Amino acid sequence: MAAAASSLGRSGALEITRRLAAICGPPFSRLAGPADEVAGRPARWVAVPGGPHAAAEVLRLAAVHDLAVVPRGAGTKIDWGAAPVQVDILLDTGRLAGIGHEPVDSLVTDVGAGTPLRAVQATLERTGQRLAMDAPSPGATVGGVLAAGEAGPLRHRHGSPCDQLLGVRYLAADGELISVGGGAPGLDLARLLCGSQGALGVLVSASLRVQPVPASRLWVSRPVWTPLEVHDLVRTILSARLEPSAIELDLPGGTPRPRTPYPPGHPAAVARERHPSMSGRAGAPSRAGSLVVLLEGGPADVTERAERLVGLLHGEATIAHSAPTWWRRYPFAPGDTALRLEVPIGDLHAAVYALRDAAGTPVPVRGSAGLGVVHAALPGALAADRVASILAAVRGVLLARQGRCVVVSAPAAVRQAVDLWGELAGLAQLRAAKRHLDPEHRLAPGRLPGGL
């Protein structure tokens, strides 16, 4: 494919440019610029089709000339995952936007893939509804959230955004517009597109489940110092059957030993020092972390559950009417090596300790402690071979616990030196899906595990 694209010549390239302008309109097609890249791989053209049929024309044009196409939403996660082998046309979904007009009491809404998630929530909120989707990426589109498999704190109670899907419309690699949904077989195919990074189809729109906005929301926060302490508290919260909407963890990085807010000899200070989670670890965070539980529902019911939870978590727990500043934010910054750890909740502490021990210092960790899905950050300046050794150690621990560690994004040197995915049980199924949906490997080639 790369050879076919590079052999177009000047006249062929001009023809592609002319055809894209005819399909999308001159203001909405152009030669790619320096910012138009996917995980460091530069594109040649950018096309912003005005609707599904125009997007289908772009794909058919790519098929005729054997060009690779990569879909892009708002670009908030364009550096996630593996770099594609080739990016000829960057298909921007910004004009595949809009929210269907549904009755106020409808339990479903139809949303264009290029619609910003926050715009959907703002529109639904006017009628007292919401999507149970709270992906952390600011400005992310609905299609981008689904294509990246991104989820936020609400996944604890409501599942991932993919779980909210009732159907999708998507474009196959040859430009055919396909609608799926309305039953298990259709939904299985629709959900296969989730997390596929646009490599199995170009999402056009999604039918999503909606729900009433909760009348009341409270956040119960408890400071925590160690992963084992988190393990004990999460077990207590889950066994209390308080129906939390989210259980989120924020553990900072750092090296100094924690300062206690109590004077020496105070019973609480003694209890903390004697807690088993405080022993046997040389490095401790420079400040307390937080375990925060979101409770939603009717005002009286939420208040009663929050007070019960404070009693279970003891004296340091507090109740707030707003989320902490770190809520729905990743612990990593641009240029860091971003990791996602998935492990049974009973083994989350072991995973975090393994990461801490391999790195030689506490590593920032944040995410859904109640599900065992968290993100972590390694400094971008860390050498690639050092990152590789950390990954090997952590994956060795997780393998025995049926968990995994995925590199979400990383500097170019790290991408080249490590396996981003690690062990993947569903690779055979993914390979079969790619063969069925994109046999010519025209959509985001190489973006998926196994070089698919």
Coordinates of C-alpha atoms in Angstrom, one line a residue:
M1 CA 0.0 0.0 0.0
A2 CA 2.8 2.4 0.9
A3 CA 4.4 1.7 -2.5
A4 CA 1.1 2.3 -4.3
A5 CA 0.7 5.7 -2.6
S6 CA 4.2 6.8 -3.2
S7 CA 4.1 5.8 -6.9
L8 CA 1.2 8.2 -7.6
G9 CA 3.5 10.9 -9.0
R10 CA 2.7 14.6 -9.2
S11 CA -0.2 14.2 -11.7
G12 CA -1.7 11.4 -9.6
A13 CA -1.4 13.4 -6.4
L14 CA -3.0 16.4 -8.0
E15 CA -5.9 14.2 -9.2
I16 CA -6.5 13.0 -5.6
T17 CA -6.4 16.6 -4.4
R18 CA -8.9 17.6 -7.0
R19 CA -11.2 14.7 -6.3
L20 CA -11.2 15.3 -2.6
A21 CA -12.1 18.9 -3.2
A22 CA -15.0 17.9 -5.4
I23 CA -16.3 15.4 -2.8
C24 CA -15.9 17.5 0.3
G25 CA -15.9 21.1 -1.0
P26 CA -12.7 23.2 -1.4
P27 CA -12.8 24.6 2.1
F28 CA -12.9 21.0 3.5
S29 CA -10.1 19.2 1.8
R30 CA -6.4 20.1 1.8
L31 CA -2.9 18.8 1.8
A32 CA -1.9 17.7 5.3
G33 CA 0.1 20.0 7.5
P34 CA 2.7 19.4 10.3
A35 CA -0.1 18.8 12.9
D36 CA -1.9 16.2 10.8
E37 CA -0.3 13.0 12.0
V38 CA -1.4 9.9 13.8
A39 CA 0.9 8.7 16.6
G40 CA 3.8 10.5 14.8
R41 CA 2.9 9.2 11.3
P42 CA 2.2 12.1 9.0
A43 CA -0.8 12.2 6.7
R44 CA -0.8 13.4 3.0
W45 CA -4.3 14.7 2.7
V46 CA -7.1 15.8 5.1
A47 CA -10.7 15.3 4.0
V48 CA -13.7 16.6 6.0
P49 CA -16.8 15.1 4.3
G50 CA -20.1 16.9 4.9
G51 CA -22.1 13.7 5.5
P52 CA -22.1 9.9 5.3
H53 CA -22.4 9.7 1.5
A54 CA -19.5 12.1 1.0
A55 CA -17.4 10.1 3.5
A56 CA -18.3 7.0 1.5
E57 CA -17.0 8.7 -1.6
V58 CA -13.7 9.4 0.1
L59 CA -13.4 5.7 1.0
R60 CA -14.2 4.6 -2.5
L61 CA -11.6 7.1 -3.9
A62 CA -9.1 5.6 -1.5
A63 CA -10.0 2.0 -2.7
V64 CA -9.5 2.9 -6.3
H65 CA -6.0 4.3 -5.6
D66 CA -5.1 1.9 -2.8
L67 CA -4.7 4.6 -0.2
A68 CA -4.8 4.2 3.6
V69 CA -7.5 6.1 5.5
V70 CA -7.4 6.9 9.2
P71 CA -10.5 8.5 10.8
R72 CA -10.0 11.4 13.2
G73 CA -12.5 13.0 15.6
A74 CA -11.3 15.9 17.8
G75 CA -7.8 14.4 17.8
T76 CA -7.7 14.1 21.6
K77 CA -6.5 10.5 21.5
I78 CA -4.8 10.6 18.0
D79 CA -1.5 9.6 19.7
W80 CA -2.9 6.6 21.5
G81 CA -2.0 3.1 20.4
A82 CA 0.4 2.0 17.6
A83 CA 1.4 4.3 14.8
P84 CA -0.3 3.2 11.5
V85 CA 1.9 1.9 8.7
Q86 CA 0.6 4.5 6.4
V87 CA -1.7 7.6 6.6
D88 CA -2.6 8.8 3.1
I89 CA -6.0 10.4 3.9
L90 CA -6.9 11.6 7.4
L91 CA -10.7 11.5 7.4
D92 CA -11.9 14.2 9.8
T93 CA -15.4 13.4 11.2
G94 CA -16.1 17.0 12.4
R95 CA -19.0 17.4 9.9
L96 CA -20.6 14.0 10.7
A97 CA -22.2 15.7 13.7
G98 CA -25.7 16.3 15.1
I99 CA -28.1 15.0 17.7
G100 CA -31.4 13.4 16.6
H101 CA -34.7 14.8 17.8
E102 CA -36.3 12.3 20.1
P103 CA -39.3 12.5 22.4
V104 CA -38.5 13.9 25.8
D105 CA -39.3 10.5 27.5
S106 CA -37.3 8.5 24.9
L107 CA -34.7 6.2 26.3
V108 CA -32.4 6.5 23.3
T109 CA -30.7 9.2 21.3
D110 CA -29.0 9.1 17.9
V111 CA -25.7 11.1 17.7
G112 CA -23.4 11.8 14.9
A113 CA -19.9 10.4 15.4
G114 CA -18.3 13.9 15.1
T115 CA -20.4 15.5 17.8
P116 CA -18.5 16.6 20.9
L117 CA -19.6 14.5 23.9
R118 CA -20.0 17.7 26.1
A119 CA -22.4 19.1 23.4
V120 CA -24.6 16.0 23.6
Q121 CA -24.7 16.2 27.4
A122 CA -25.6 19.9 27.4
T123 CA -28.4 19.2 24.9
L124 CA -29.8 16.3 26.9
E125 CA -29.5 18.1 30.2
R126 CA -32.1 20.6 29.0
T127 CA -34.7 17.8 29.1
G128 CA -33.3 16.3 32.4
Q129 CA -31.4 13.5 30.7
R130 CA -27.8 12.4 30.2
L131 CA -25.6 9.8 28.7
A132 CA -23.8 7.6 31.3
M133 CA -20.6 8.6 29.6
D134 CA -17.9 10.8 31.2
A135 CA -14.7 10.2 29.2
P136 CA -11.8 12.3 30.5
S137 CA -10.5 13.7 27.2
P138 CA -11.7 17.3 27.0
G139 CA -13.5 18.0 23.7
A140 CA -13.7 14.4 22.7
T141 CA -16.3 13.4 20.1
V142 CA -18.7 10.5 20.6
G143 CA -17.1 8.6 17.8
G144 CA -13.7 9.2 19.2
V145 CA -14.7 8.0 22.6
L146 CA -16.2 4.8 21.1
A147 CA -13.3 4.2 18.7
A148 CA -10.7 4.5 21.5
G149 CA -12.8 2.5 24.0
E150 CA -12.4 5.4 26.5
A151 CA -14.3 5.4 29.7
G152 CA -14.6 7.6 32.8
P153 CA -15.6 7.1 36.5
L154 CA -19.3 6.2 35.7
R155 CA -18.2 3.0 34.1
H156 CA -18.3 1.5 37.6
R157 CA -22.1 1.4 37.7
H158 CA -23.1 1.9 34.1
G159 CA -20.4 0.1 32.2
S160 CA -18.3 1.6 29.4
P161 CA -19.6 3.8 26.6
C162 CA -19.7 0.7 24.4
D163 CA -22.2 -0.8 26.9
Q164 CA -24.5 2.2 26.2
L165 CA -24.6 1.3 22.5
L166 CA -27.9 0.2 21.0
G167 CA -26.8 0.4 17.4
V168 CA -24.3 2.1 15.0
R169 CA -24.1 3.3 11.4
Y170 CA -20.6 2.9 10.0
L171 CA -18.8 2.8 6.7
A172 CA -17.0 -0.3 5.6
A173 CA -13.6 0.0 4.0
D174 CA -15.2 -0.1 0.5
G175 CA -17.5 2.8 1.3
E176 CA -20.7 0.7 2.0
L177 CA -22.9 2.4 4.6
I178 CA -24.0 -0.3 7.2
S179 CA -26.5 -0.1 10.0
V180 CA -26.3 -2.6 12.8
G181 CA -28.1 -3.0 16.1
G182 CA -31.5 -4.2 17.3
G183 CA -30.4 -7.5 18.7
A184 CA -27.5 -9.5 20.0
P185 CA -25.8 -10.3 16.6
G186 CA -26.0 -6.7 15.4
L187 CA -24.8 -5.3 18.8
D188 CA -21.9 -7.8 18.8
L189 CA -20.7 -6.3 15.5
A190 CA -21.3 -2.8 16.7
R191 CA -19.3 -3.3 19.8
L192 CA -16.5 -4.8 17.9
L193 CA -15.9 -1.3 16.5
C194 CA -15.3 0.0 20.0
G195 CA -11.6 0.3 20.8
S196 CA -10.7 -0.4 17.1
Q197 CA -9.2 3.0 16.5
G198 CA -11.0 3.3 13.2
A199 CA -9.3 0.2 11.9
L200 CA -12.5 -1.9 11.4
G201 CA -14.8 0.8 10.1
V202 CA -15.6 4.5 10.1
L203 CA -18.2 5.4 12.7
V204 CA -20.9 7.7 11.3
S205 CA -23.5 7.7 14.1
A206 CA -24.4 5.9 17.2
S207 CA -27.7 5.1 19.0
L208 CA -27.1 5.4 22.7
R209 CA -29.1 4.7 25.8
V210 CA -30.1 7.8 27.9
Q211 CA -31.1 8.1 31.5
P212 CA -32.6 10.7 33.8
V213 CA -30.1 13.1 35.4
P214 CA -29.7 12.2 39.1
A215 CA -31.5 14.6 41.5
S216 CA -28.5 14.6 43.8
R217 CA -24.8 13.7 43.7
L218 CA -22.4 13.5 46.6
W219 CA -18.6 12.7 46.7
V220 CA -17.3 10.9 49.8
S221 CA -13.5 11.3 50.0
R222 CA -11.0 9.4 52.2
P223 CA -7.2 10.1 52.2
V224 CA -5.1 7.0 51.5
W225 CA -1.4 6.3 51.7
T226 CA -0.8 2.9 50.2
P227 CA -2.2 0.4 47.7
L228 CA -2.9 -2.2 50.4
E229 CA -4.9 0.4 52.4
V230 CA -6.9 1.1 49.2
H231 CA -7.6 -2.7 48.8
D232 CA -9.1 -2.9 52.3
L233 CA -11.2 0.2 51.9
V234 CA -12.6 -0.8 48.5
R235 CA -13.5 -4.2 49.9
T236 CA -15.4 -2.4 52.7
I237 CA -17.2 -0.1 50.3
L238 CA -18.3 -2.9 48.0
S239 CA -19.5 -5.2 50.8
A240 CA -21.7 -2.3 52.2
R241 CA -24.0 -2.4 49.1
L242 CA -24.3 1.3 48.8
E243 CA -24.7 1.3 45.0
P244 CA -21.9 3.7 44.2
S245 CA -21.8 5.2 40.8
A246 CA -18.0 5.4 40.9
I247 CA -15.1 4.5 43.1
E248 CA -12.0 6.4 42.0
L249 CA -8.5 6.4 43.2
D250 CA -5.7 9.0 43.0
L251 CA -2.3 8.0 44.2
P252 CA 0.5 10.5 43.6
G253 CA 4.1 9.9 42.8
G254 CA 7.0 11.0 45.1
T255 CA 9.7 9.7 47.4
P256 CA 9.6 11.4 50.9
R257 CA 7.8 9.5 53.7
P258 CA 4.3 10.9 54.3
R259 CA 3.7 13.5 57.0
T260 CA 1.0 12.6 59.4
P261 CA -1.6 15.3 60.2
Y262 CA -1.5 14.1 63.8
P263 CA 1.1 14.9 66.5
P264 CA 3.5 12.0 67.5
G265 CA 1.8 9.6 69.8
H266 CA -1.7 10.4 68.6
P267 CA -3.8 7.2 68.3
A268 CA -4.5 7.9 64.7
A269 CA -0.8 8.4 63.9
V270 CA 0.1 5.3 65.7
A271 CA -2.6 3.3 63.9
R272 CA -1.4 4.5 60.5
E273 CA 2.2 3.6 61.3
R274 CA 1.2 0.2 62.4
H275 CA -1.1 -0.5 59.5
P276 CA 0.3 -3.5 57.5
S277 CA 0.2 -1.4 54.3
M278 CA 2.9 0.9 55.7
S279 CA 5.5 -1.8 56.3
G280 CA 8.1 -3.1 53.9
R281 CA 8.1 -0.2 51.4
A282 CA 11.0 2.1 51.2
G283 CA 9.4 4.8 49.0
A284 CA 6.1 6.4 49.9
P285 CA 4.1 9.2 48.3
S286 CA 5.0 12.8 49.1
R287 CA 1.3 13.5 49.9
A288 CA -1.8 11.5 50.7
G289 CA -3.7 10.1 47.9
S290 CA -7.5 10.0 47.7
L291 CA -10.2 7.3 47.4
V292 CA -13.4 9.0 46.3
V293 CA -16.9 7.5 46.0
L294 CA -19.6 9.1 44.0
L295 CA -23.2 8.5 45.2
E296 CA -26.2 9.4 43.0
G297 CA -30.0 9.4 43.5
G298 CA -32.7 11.2 45.4
P299 CA -31.5 13.8 47.9
A300 CA -32.5 12.1 51.1
D301 CA -31.3 8.6 49.9
V302 CA -27.9 10.0 48.8
T303 CA -27.4 11.8 52.0
E304 CA -28.2 8.8 54.1
R305 CA -25.9 6.6 52.1
A306 CA -23.1 9.1 52.3
E307 CA -23.4 9.3 56.1
R308 CA -23.3 5.6 56.3
L309 CA -20.2 5.5 54.1
V310 CA -18.4 8.1 56.2
G311 CA -19.0 5.9 59.3
L312 CA -17.6 2.9 57.5
L313 CA -14.5 4.8 56.4
H314 CA -13.9 6.3 59.8
G315 CA -13.0 9.8 61.0
E316 CA -11.0 11.1 58.0
A317 CA -13.7 10.7 55.4
T318 CA -15.5 13.8 54.2
I319 CA -18.6 14.6 52.1
A320 CA -18.5 17.2 49.2
H321 CA -21.1 18.5 46.8
S322 CA -18.5 18.7 43.9
A323 CA -15.9 16.4 42.5
P324 CA -12.2 16.8 43.4
T325 CA -10.0 18.7 40.9
W326 CA -8.4 15.5 39.6
W327 CA -11.7 13.7 38.9
R328 CA -12.0 12.6 35.2
R329 CA -8.4 13.5 34.5
Y330 CA -5.6 11.2 33.5
P331 CA -2.4 11.1 35.6
F332 CA -0.2 11.4 32.6
A333 CA 0.8 14.5 30.6
P334 CA 1.8 14.9 26.9
G335 CA 5.2 13.2 26.3
D336 CA 4.8 10.8 29.2
T337 CA 4.6 7.0 28.8
A338 CA 0.9 6.4 29.7
L339 CA -0.1 2.9 31.0
R340 CA -3.4 1.2 31.6
L341 CA -3.5 -1.5 34.1
E342 CA -6.4 -4.0 34.2
V343 CA -6.6 -6.5 37.0
P344 CA -9.2 -8.2 39.2
I345 CA -10.0 -5.7 42.0
G346 CA -8.6 -8.0 44.7
D347 CA -5.2 -7.8 43.0
L348 CA -5.1 -4.1 42.2
H349 CA -2.8 -3.4 45.1
A350 CA -0.3 -6.1 43.9
A351 CA -0.3 -4.4 40.4
V352 CA 0.4 -1.0 41.8
Y353 CA 3.1 -2.3 44.2
A354 CA 4.7 -4.2 41.2
L355 CA 4.8 -0.9 39.2
R356 CA 6.2 1.0 42.2
D357 CA 8.9 -1.6 42.9
A358 CA 9.9 -1.9 39.2
A359 CA 10.1 1.9 38.8
G360 CA 12.0 2.3 42.1
T361 CA 9.6 5.0 43.3
P362 CA 5.9 5.6 43.7
V363 CA 4.3 6.2 40.3
P364 CA 1.2 8.4 39.8
V365 CA -1.9 6.1 39.5
R366 CA -5.5 7.1 38.9
G367 CA -8.6 5.4 37.9
S368 CA -11.5 3.1 38.8
A369 CA -10.4 1.2 41.9
G370 CA -13.8 -0.5 42.1
L371 CA -13.2 -2.2 38.8
G372 CA -9.4 -2.7 38.8
V373 CA -8.8 -0.4 35.8
V374 CA -6.4 2.4 36.4
H375 CA -3.9 4.6 34.4
A376 CA -0.3 5.3 35.4
A377 CA 2.4 7.7 34.2
L378 CA 6.1 7.1 33.6
P379 CA 8.2 10.2 32.9
G380 CA 8.7 10.9 29.2
A381 CA 12.5 11.4 29.9
L382 CA 12.8 7.8 31.1
A383 CA 15.0 5.8 28.7
A384 CA 13.3 3.3 26.4
D385 CA 15.2 0.3 27.8
R386 CA 14.2 1.3 31.3
V387 CA 10.6 1.5 30.4
A388 CA 10.9 -1.9 28.7
S389 CA 12.3 -3.4 31.9
I390 CA 9.5 -1.9 34.0
L391 CA 6.9 -3.2 31.7
A392 CA 8.4 -6.7 31.7
A393 CA 8.4 -6.8 35.5
V394 CA 4.8 -5.5 35.8
R395 CA 3.5 -7.8 33.1
G396 CA 5.1 -10.8 34.8
V397 CA 3.2 -10.0 38.0
L398 CA 0.0 -9.4 36.2
L399 CA 0.1 -12.5 34.1
A400 CA -0.2 -14.7 37.2
R401 CA -3.2 -12.6 38.3
Q402 CA -5.1 -12.6 34.9
G403 CA -4.3 -8.9 34.4
R404 CA -2.6 -6.9 31.7
C405 CA -0.7 -3.7 31.2
V406 CA -1.1 -1.7 28.0
V407 CA 1.0 1.2 26.8
V408 CA -1.7 3.8 25.9
S409 CA 0.7 6.4 24.5
A410 CA 4.5 7.0 24.6
P411 CA 7.4 8.9 23.1
A412 CA 8.6 7.5 19.7
A413 CA 11.7 5.8 21.2
V414 CA 9.6 3.9 23.6
R415 CA 7.0 2.9 21.0
Q416 CA 9.8 1.4 19.0
A417 CA 11.4 -0.5 21.9
V418 CA 8.4 -2.1 23.6
D419 CA 5.4 -4.2 22.9
L420 CA 2.5 -1.8 23.4
W421 CA -0.1 -4.5 24.1
G422 CA 1.4 -7.4 25.9
E423 CA -0.5 -10.6 26.1
L424 CA -3.9 -10.4 24.2
A425 CA -6.3 -13.3 24.5
G426 CA -8.6 -12.0 21.7
L427 CA -6.0 -11.6 19.0
A428 CA -7.4 -14.4 16.8
Q429 CA -10.9 -12.9 17.0
L430 CA -9.5 -9.5 16.1
R431 CA -7.6 -10.9 13.2
A432 CA -10.7 -12.6 11.9
A433 CA -12.7 -9.3 12.2
K434 CA -10.1 -7.4 10.3
R435 CA -10.0 -10.0 7.6
H436 CA -13.8 -9.8 7.3
L437 CA -14.3 -6.0 7.6
D438 CA -11.2 -4.7 6.0
P439 CA -9.5 -7.5 3.9
E440 CA -7.3 -5.0 2.0
H441 CA -6.0 -3.5 5.3
R442 CA -6.9 0.0 4.1
L443 CA -8.4 1.4 7.3
A444 CA -5.7 2.5 9.8
P445 CA -3.3 -0.3 8.8
G446 CA -1.1 -1.4 11.7
R447 CA -3.1 0.5 14.3
L448 CA -4.4 -2.6 16.0
P449 CA -2.4 -5.3 18.1
G450 CA -0.5 -7.7 16.0
G451 CA 0.2 -5.1 13.3
L452 CA -3.4 -5.4 12.0

